[in-house]
Short mmCIF file of N, CA and C in Angstrom, two decimals:
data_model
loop_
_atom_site.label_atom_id
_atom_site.label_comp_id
_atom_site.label_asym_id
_atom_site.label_seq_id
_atom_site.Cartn_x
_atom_site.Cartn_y
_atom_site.Cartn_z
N UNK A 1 -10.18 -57.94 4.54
CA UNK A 1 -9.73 -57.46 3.25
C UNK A 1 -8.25 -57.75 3.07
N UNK A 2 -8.02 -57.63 1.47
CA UNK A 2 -6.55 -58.21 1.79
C UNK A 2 -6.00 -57.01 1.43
N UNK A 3 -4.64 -56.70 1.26
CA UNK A 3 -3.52 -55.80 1.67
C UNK A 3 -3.51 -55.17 0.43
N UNK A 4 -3.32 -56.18 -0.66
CA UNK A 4 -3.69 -55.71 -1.32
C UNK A 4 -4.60 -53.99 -2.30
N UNK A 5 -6.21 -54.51 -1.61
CA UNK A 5 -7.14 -53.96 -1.79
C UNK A 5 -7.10 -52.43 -1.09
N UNK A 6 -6.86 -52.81 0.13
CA UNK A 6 -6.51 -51.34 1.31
C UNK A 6 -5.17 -50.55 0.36
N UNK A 7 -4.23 -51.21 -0.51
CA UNK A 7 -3.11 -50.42 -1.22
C UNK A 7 -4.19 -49.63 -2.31
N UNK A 8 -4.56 -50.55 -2.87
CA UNK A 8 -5.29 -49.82 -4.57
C UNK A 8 -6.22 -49.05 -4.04
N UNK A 9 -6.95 -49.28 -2.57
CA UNK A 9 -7.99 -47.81 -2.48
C UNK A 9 -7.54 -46.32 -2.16
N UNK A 10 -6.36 -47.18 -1.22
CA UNK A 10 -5.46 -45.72 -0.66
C UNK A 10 -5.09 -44.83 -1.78
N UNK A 11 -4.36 -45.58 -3.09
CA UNK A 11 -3.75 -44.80 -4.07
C UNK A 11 -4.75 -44.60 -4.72
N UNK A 12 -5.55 -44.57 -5.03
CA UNK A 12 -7.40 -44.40 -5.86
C UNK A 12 -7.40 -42.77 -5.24
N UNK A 13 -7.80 -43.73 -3.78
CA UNK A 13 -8.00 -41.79 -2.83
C UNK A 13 -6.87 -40.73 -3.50
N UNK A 14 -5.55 -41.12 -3.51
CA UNK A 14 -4.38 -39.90 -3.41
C UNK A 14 -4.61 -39.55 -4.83
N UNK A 15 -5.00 -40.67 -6.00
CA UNK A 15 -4.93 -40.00 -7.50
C UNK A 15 -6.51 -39.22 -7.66
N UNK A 16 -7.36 -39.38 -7.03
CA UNK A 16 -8.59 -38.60 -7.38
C UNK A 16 -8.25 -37.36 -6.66
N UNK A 17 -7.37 -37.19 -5.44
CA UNK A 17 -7.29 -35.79 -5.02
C UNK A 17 -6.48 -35.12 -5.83
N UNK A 18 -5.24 -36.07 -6.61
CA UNK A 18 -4.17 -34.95 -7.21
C UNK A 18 -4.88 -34.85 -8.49
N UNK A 19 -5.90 -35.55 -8.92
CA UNK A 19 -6.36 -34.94 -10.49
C UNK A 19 -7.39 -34.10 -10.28
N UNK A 20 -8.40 -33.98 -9.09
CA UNK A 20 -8.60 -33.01 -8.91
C UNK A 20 -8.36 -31.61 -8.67
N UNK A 21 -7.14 -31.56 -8.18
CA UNK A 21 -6.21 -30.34 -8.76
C UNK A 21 -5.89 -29.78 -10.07
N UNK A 22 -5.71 -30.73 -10.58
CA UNK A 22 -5.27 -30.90 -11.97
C UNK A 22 -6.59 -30.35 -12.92
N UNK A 23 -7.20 -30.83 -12.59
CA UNK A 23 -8.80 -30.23 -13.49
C UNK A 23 -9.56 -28.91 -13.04
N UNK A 24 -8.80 -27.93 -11.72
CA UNK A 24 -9.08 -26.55 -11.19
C UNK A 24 -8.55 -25.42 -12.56
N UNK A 25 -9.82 -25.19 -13.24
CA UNK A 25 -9.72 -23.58 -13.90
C UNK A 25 -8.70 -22.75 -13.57
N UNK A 26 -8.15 -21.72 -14.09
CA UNK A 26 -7.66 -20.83 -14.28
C UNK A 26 -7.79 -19.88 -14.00
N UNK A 27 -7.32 -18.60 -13.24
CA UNK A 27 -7.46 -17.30 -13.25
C UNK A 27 -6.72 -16.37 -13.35
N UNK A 28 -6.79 -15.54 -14.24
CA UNK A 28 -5.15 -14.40 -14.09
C UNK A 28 -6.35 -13.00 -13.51
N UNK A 29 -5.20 -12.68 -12.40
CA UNK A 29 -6.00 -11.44 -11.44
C UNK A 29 -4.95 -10.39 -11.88
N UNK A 30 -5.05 -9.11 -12.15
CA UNK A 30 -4.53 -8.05 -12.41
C UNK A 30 -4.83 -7.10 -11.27
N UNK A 31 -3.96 -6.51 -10.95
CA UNK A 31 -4.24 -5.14 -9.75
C UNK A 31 -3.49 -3.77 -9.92
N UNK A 32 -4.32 -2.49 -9.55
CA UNK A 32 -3.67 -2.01 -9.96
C UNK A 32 -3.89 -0.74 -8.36
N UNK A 33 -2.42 -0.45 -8.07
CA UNK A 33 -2.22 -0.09 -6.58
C UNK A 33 -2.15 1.66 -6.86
N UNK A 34 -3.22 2.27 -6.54
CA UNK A 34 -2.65 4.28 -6.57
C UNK A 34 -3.06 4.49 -5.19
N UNK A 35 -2.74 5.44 -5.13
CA UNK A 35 -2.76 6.28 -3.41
C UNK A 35 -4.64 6.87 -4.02
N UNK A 36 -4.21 8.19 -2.58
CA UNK A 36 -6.47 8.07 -2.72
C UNK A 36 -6.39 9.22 -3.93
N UNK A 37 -5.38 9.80 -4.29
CA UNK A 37 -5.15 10.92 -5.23
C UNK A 37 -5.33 10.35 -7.12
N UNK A 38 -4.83 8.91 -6.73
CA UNK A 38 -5.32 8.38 -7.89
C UNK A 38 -3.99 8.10 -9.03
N UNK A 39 -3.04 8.44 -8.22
CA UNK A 39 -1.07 8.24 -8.88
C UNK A 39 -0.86 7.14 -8.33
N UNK A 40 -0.63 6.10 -9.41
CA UNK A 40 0.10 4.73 -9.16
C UNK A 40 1.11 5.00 -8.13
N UNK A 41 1.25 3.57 -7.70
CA UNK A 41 2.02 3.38 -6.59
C UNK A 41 3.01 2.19 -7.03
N UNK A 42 4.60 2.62 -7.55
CA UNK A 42 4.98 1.54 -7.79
C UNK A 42 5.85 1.02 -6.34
N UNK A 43 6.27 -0.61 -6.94
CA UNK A 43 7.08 -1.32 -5.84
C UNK A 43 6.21 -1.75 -4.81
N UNK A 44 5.04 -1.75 -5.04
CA UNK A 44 4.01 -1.74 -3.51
C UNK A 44 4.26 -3.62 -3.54
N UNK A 45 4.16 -4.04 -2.74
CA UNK A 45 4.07 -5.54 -2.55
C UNK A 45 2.66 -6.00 -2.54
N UNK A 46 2.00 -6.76 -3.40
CA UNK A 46 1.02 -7.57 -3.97
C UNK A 46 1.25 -8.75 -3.65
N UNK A 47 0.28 -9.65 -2.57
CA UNK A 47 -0.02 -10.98 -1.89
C UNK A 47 -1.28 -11.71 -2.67
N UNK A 48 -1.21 -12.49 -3.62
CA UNK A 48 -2.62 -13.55 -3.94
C UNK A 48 -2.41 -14.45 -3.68
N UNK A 49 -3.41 -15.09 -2.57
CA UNK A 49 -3.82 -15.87 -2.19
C UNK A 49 -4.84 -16.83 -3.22
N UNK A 50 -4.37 -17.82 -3.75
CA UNK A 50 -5.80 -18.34 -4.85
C UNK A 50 -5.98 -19.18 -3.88
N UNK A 51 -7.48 -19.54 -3.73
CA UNK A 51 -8.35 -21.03 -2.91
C UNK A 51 -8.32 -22.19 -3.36
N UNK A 52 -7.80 -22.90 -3.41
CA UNK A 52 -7.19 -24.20 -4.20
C UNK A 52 -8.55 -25.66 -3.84
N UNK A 53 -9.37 -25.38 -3.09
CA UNK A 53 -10.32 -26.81 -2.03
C UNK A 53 -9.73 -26.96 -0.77
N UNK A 54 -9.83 -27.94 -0.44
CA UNK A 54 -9.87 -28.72 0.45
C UNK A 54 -10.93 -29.26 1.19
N UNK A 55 -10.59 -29.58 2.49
CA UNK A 55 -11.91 -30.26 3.04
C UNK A 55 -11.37 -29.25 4.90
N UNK A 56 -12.64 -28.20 4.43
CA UNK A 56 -12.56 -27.02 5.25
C UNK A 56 -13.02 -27.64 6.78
N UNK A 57 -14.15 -28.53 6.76
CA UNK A 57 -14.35 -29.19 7.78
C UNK A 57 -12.90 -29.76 9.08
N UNK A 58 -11.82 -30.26 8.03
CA UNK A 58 -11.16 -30.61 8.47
C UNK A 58 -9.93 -30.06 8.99
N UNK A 59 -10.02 -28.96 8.49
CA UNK A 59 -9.48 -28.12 8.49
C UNK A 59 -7.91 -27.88 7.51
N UNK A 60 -7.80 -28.58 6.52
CA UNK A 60 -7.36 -28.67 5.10
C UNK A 60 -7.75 -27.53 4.13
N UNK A 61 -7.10 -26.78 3.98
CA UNK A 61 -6.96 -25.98 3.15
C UNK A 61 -6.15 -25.51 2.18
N UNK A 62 -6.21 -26.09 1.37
CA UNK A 62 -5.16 -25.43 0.45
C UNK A 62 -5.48 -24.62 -1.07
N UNK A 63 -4.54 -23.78 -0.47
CA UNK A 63 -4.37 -22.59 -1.47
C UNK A 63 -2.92 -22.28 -1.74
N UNK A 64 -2.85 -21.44 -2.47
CA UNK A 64 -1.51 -20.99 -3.43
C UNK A 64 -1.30 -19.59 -3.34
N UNK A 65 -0.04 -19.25 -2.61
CA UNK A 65 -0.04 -17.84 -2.37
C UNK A 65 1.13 -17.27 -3.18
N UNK A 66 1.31 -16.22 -3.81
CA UNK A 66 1.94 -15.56 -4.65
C UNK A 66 2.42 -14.12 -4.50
N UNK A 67 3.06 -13.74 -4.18
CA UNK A 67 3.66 -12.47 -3.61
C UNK A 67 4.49 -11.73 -5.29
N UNK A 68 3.81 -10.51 -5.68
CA UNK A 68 4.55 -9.81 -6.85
C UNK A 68 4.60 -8.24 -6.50
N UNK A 69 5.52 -7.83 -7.48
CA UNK A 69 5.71 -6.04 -6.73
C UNK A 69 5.21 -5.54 -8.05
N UNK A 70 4.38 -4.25 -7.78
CA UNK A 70 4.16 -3.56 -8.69
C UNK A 70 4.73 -2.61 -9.57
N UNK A 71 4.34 -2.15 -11.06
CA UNK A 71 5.55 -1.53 -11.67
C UNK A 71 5.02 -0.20 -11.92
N UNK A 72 6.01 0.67 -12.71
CA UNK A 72 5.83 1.95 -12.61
C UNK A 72 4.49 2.42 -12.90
N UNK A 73 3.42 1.94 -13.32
CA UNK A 73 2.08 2.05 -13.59
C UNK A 73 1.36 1.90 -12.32
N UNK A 74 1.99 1.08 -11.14
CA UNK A 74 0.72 0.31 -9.91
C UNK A 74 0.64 -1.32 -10.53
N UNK A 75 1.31 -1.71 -11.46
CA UNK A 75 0.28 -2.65 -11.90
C UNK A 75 1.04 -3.86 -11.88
N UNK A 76 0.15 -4.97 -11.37
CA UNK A 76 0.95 -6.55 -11.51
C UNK A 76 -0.18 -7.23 -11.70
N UNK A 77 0.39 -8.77 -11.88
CA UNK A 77 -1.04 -10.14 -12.09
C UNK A 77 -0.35 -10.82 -11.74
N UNK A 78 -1.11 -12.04 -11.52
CA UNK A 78 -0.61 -13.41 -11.24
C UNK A 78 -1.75 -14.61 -11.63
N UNK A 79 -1.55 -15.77 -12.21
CA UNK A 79 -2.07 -16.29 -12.96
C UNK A 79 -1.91 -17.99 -12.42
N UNK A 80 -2.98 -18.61 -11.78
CA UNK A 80 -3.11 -19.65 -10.94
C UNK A 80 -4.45 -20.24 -10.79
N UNK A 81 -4.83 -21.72 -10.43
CA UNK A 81 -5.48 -22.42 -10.61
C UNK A 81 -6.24 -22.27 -9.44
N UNK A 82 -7.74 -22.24 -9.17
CA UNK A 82 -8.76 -21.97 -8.06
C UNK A 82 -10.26 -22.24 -8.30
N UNK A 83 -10.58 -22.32 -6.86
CA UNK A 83 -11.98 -22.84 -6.74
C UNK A 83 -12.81 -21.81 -7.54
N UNK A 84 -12.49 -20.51 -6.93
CA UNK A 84 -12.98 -19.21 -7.87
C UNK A 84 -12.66 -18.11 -6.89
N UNK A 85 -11.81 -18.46 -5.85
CA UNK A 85 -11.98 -17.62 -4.68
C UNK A 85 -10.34 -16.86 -4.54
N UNK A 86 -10.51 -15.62 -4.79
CA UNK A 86 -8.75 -15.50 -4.67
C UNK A 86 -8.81 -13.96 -3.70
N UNK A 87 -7.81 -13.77 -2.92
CA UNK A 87 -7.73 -13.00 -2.16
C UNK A 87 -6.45 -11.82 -2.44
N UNK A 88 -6.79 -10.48 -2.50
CA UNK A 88 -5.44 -9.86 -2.90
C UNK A 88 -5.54 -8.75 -1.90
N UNK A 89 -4.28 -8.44 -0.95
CA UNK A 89 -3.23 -7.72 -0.73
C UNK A 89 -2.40 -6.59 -1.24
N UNK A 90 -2.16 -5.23 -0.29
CA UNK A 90 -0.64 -4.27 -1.50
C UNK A 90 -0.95 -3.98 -0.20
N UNK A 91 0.19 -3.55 -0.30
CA UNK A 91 1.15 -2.68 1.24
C UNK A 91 2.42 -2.22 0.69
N UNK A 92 2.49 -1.06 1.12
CA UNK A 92 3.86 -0.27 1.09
C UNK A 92 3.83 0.21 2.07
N UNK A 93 5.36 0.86 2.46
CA UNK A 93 5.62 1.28 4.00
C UNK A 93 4.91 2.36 4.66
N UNK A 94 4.67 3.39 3.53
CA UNK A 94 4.28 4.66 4.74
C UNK A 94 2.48 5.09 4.33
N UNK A 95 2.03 3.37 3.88
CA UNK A 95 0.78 3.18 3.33
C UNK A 95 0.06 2.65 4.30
N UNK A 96 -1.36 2.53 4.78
CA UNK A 96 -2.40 1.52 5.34
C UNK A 96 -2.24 0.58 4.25
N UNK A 97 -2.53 -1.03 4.33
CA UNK A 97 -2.57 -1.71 3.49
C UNK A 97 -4.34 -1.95 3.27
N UNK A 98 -4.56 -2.67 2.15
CA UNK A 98 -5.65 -2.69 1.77
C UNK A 98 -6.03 -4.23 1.35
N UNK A 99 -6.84 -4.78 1.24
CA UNK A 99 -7.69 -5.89 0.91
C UNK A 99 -8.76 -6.01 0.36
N UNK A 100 -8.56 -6.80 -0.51
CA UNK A 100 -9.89 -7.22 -1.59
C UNK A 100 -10.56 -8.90 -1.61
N UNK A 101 -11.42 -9.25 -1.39
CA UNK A 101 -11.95 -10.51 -2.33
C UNK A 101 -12.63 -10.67 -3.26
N UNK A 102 -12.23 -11.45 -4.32
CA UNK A 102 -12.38 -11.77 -5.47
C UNK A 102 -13.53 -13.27 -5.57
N UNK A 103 -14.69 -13.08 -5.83
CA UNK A 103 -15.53 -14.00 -6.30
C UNK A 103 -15.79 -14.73 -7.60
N UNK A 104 -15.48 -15.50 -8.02
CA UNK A 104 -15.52 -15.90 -9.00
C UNK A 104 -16.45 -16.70 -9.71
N UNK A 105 -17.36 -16.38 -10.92
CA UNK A 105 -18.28 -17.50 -11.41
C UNK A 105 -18.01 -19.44 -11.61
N UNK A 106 -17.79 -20.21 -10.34
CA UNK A 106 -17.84 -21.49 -10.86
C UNK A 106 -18.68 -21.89 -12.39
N UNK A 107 -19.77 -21.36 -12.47
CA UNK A 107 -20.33 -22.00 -13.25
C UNK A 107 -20.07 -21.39 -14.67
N UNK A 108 -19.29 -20.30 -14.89
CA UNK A 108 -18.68 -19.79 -15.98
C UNK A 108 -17.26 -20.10 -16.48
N UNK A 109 -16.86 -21.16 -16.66
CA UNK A 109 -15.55 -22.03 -17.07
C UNK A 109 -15.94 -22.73 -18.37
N UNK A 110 -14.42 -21.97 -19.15
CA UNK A 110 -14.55 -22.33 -20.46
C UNK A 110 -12.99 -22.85 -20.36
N UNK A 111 -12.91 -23.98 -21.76
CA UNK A 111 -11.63 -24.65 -21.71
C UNK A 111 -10.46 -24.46 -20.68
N UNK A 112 -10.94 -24.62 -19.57
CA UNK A 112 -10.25 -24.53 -18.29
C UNK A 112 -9.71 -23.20 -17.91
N UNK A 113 -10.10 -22.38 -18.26
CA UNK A 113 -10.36 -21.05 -17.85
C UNK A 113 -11.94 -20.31 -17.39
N UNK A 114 -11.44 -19.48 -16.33
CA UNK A 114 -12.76 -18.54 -15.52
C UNK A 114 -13.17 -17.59 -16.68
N UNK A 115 -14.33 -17.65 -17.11
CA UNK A 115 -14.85 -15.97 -17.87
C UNK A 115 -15.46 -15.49 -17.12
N UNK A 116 -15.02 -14.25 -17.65
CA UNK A 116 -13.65 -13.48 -18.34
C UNK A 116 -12.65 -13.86 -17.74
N UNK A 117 -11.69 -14.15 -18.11
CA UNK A 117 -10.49 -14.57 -18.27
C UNK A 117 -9.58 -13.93 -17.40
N UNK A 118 -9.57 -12.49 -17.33
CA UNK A 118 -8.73 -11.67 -16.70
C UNK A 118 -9.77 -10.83 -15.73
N UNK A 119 -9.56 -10.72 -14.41
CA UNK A 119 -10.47 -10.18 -13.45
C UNK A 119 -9.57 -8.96 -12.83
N UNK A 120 -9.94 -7.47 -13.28
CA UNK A 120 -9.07 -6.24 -12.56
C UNK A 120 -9.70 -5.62 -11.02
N UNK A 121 -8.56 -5.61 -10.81
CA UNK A 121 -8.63 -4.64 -8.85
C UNK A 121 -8.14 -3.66 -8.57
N UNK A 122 -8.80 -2.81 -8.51
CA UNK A 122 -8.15 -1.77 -8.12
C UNK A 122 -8.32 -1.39 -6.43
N UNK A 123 -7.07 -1.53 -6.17
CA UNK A 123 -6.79 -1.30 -4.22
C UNK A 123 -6.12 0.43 -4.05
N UNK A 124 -6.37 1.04 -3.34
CA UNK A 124 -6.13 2.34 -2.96
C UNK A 124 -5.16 2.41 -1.61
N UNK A 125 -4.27 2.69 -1.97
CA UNK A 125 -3.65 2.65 -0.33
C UNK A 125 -3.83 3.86 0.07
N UNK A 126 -4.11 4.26 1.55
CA UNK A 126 -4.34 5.30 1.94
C UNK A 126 -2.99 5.80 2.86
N UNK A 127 -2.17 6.92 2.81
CA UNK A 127 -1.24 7.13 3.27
C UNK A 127 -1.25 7.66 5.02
N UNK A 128 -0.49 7.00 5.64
CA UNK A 128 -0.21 7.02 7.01
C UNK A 128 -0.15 8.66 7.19
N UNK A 129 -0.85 9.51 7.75
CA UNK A 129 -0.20 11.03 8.07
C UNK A 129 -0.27 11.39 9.83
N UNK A 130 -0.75 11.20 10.18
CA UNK A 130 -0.75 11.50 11.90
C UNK A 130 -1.41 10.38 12.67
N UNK A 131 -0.34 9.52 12.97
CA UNK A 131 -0.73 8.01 13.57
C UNK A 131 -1.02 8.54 14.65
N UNK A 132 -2.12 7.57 15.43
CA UNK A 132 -2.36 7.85 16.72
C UNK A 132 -2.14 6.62 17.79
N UNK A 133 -1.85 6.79 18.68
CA UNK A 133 -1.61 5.14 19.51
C UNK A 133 -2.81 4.82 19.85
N UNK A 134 -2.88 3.58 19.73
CA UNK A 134 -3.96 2.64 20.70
C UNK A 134 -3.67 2.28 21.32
N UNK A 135 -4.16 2.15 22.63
CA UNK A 135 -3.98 1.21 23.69
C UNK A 135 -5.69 0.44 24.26
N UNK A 136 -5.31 -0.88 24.48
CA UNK A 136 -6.22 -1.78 25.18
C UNK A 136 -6.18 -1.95 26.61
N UNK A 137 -6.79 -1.81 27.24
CA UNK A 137 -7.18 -2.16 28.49
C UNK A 137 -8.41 -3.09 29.07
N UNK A 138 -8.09 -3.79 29.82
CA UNK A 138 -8.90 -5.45 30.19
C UNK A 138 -9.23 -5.07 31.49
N UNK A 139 -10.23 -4.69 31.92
CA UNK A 139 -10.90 -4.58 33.07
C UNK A 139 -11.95 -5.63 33.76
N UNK A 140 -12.20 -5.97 34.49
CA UNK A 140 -13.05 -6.85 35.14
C UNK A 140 -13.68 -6.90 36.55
N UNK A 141 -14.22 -5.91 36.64
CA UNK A 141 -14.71 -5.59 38.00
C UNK A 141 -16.25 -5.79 38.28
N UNK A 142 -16.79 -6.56 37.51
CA UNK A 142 -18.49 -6.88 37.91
C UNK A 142 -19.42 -5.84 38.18
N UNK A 143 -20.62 -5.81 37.73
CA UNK A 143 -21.57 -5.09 37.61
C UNK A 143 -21.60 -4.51 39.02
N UNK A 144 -21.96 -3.28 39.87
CA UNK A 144 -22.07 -3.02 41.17
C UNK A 144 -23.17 -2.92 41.34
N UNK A 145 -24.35 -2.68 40.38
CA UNK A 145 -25.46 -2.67 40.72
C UNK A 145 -26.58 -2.73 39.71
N UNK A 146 -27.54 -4.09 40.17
CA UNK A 146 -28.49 -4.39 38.91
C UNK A 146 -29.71 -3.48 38.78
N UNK A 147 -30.12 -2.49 39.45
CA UNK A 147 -31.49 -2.16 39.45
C UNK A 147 -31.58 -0.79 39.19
N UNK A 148 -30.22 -0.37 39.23
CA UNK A 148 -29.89 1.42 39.19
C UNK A 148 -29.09 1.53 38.15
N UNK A 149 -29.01 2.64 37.14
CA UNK A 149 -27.99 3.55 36.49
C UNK A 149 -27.31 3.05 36.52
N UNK A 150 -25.83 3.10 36.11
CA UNK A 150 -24.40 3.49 36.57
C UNK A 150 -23.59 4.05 35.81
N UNK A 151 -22.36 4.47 35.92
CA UNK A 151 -21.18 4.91 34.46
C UNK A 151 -20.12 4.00 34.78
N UNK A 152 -19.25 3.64 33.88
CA UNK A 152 -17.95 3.76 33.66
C UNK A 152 -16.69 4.65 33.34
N UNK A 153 -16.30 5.02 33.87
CA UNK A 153 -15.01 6.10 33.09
C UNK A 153 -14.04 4.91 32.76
N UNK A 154 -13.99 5.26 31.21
CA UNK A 154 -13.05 4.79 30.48
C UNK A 154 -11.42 5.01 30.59
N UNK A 155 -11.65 6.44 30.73
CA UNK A 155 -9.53 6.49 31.37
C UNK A 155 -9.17 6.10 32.40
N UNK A 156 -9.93 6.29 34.16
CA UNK A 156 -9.75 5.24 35.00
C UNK A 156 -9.88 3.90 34.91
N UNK A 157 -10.90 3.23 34.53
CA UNK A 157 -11.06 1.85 34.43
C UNK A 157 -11.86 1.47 35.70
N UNK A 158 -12.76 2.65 35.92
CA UNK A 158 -13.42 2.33 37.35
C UNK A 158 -15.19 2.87 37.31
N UNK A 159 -16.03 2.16 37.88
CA UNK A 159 -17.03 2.75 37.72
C UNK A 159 -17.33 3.94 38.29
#
């Protein structure tokens, strides 16, 4: 092949991936952050993640992440182009943080927008009140015996 040809396929490949971007729908995600009492939570920090394609096999992924703070209501959006898959986040300090995924109808796209248009979340942070520690422990001492009973005690680490 000539040098040519290997140029115009390469750039073929790079313009069908970037207009395929280019032709990804729309989504504006709204969230709205209260404690479990049900009183907005402003200033909380809001993470969306939108799913942009790629070639997951390969381990290519791209997505578009967006970080906004919420206002005196709980409430923010963010408004970005996706497969249909968007992931949202809120955390504040003396909060558990919380997580949502967002599914979206592919096959419901109108003039390059998802319907409905605007998709709401409501995330609950639950407030930290009497933390407790964890600790892990890695034990490895082999079965002592296959044909009988046995226990473990968990605070020794011994059968």
């Amino acid at each position: 092949m000539n040098l040519r040809y290997i140029t115009l396929i390469v750039i073929m490949a790079v313009a069908v991936e970037t207009f395929g971007q280019l032709l990804l729908p729309e989504s504006k995600v709204t969230v709205k952050v209260a404690d479990e009492d049900g009183n907005p939570i402003t200033n909380a920090t809001v993470n969306f993640t939108f799913d942009q394609g790629g070639n997951r096999w390969k381990g290519e992924v791209k997505k578009q992440d967006l970080q906004r703070q919420t206002d005196t209501n709980g409430i923010c959006s963010a408004t970005e182009k996706t497969v249909g898959l968007v992931g949202v986040s809120a955390e504040k300090t003396i909060f558990y943080s919380s997580y949502k995924k967002i599914n979206l109808d592919e096959s419901n796209v109108a003039l390059g927008r998802f319907v409905p248009w605007e998709s709401k979340v409501e995330l609950v942070l639950k407030s930290i009140r009497n933390p407790v520690p964890m600790y892990v422990k890695q034990v490895n001492l082999g079965l002592p015996a296959l044909d009988e009973p046995v226990g473990f005690d968990l605070t020794v680490g011994d059968w």
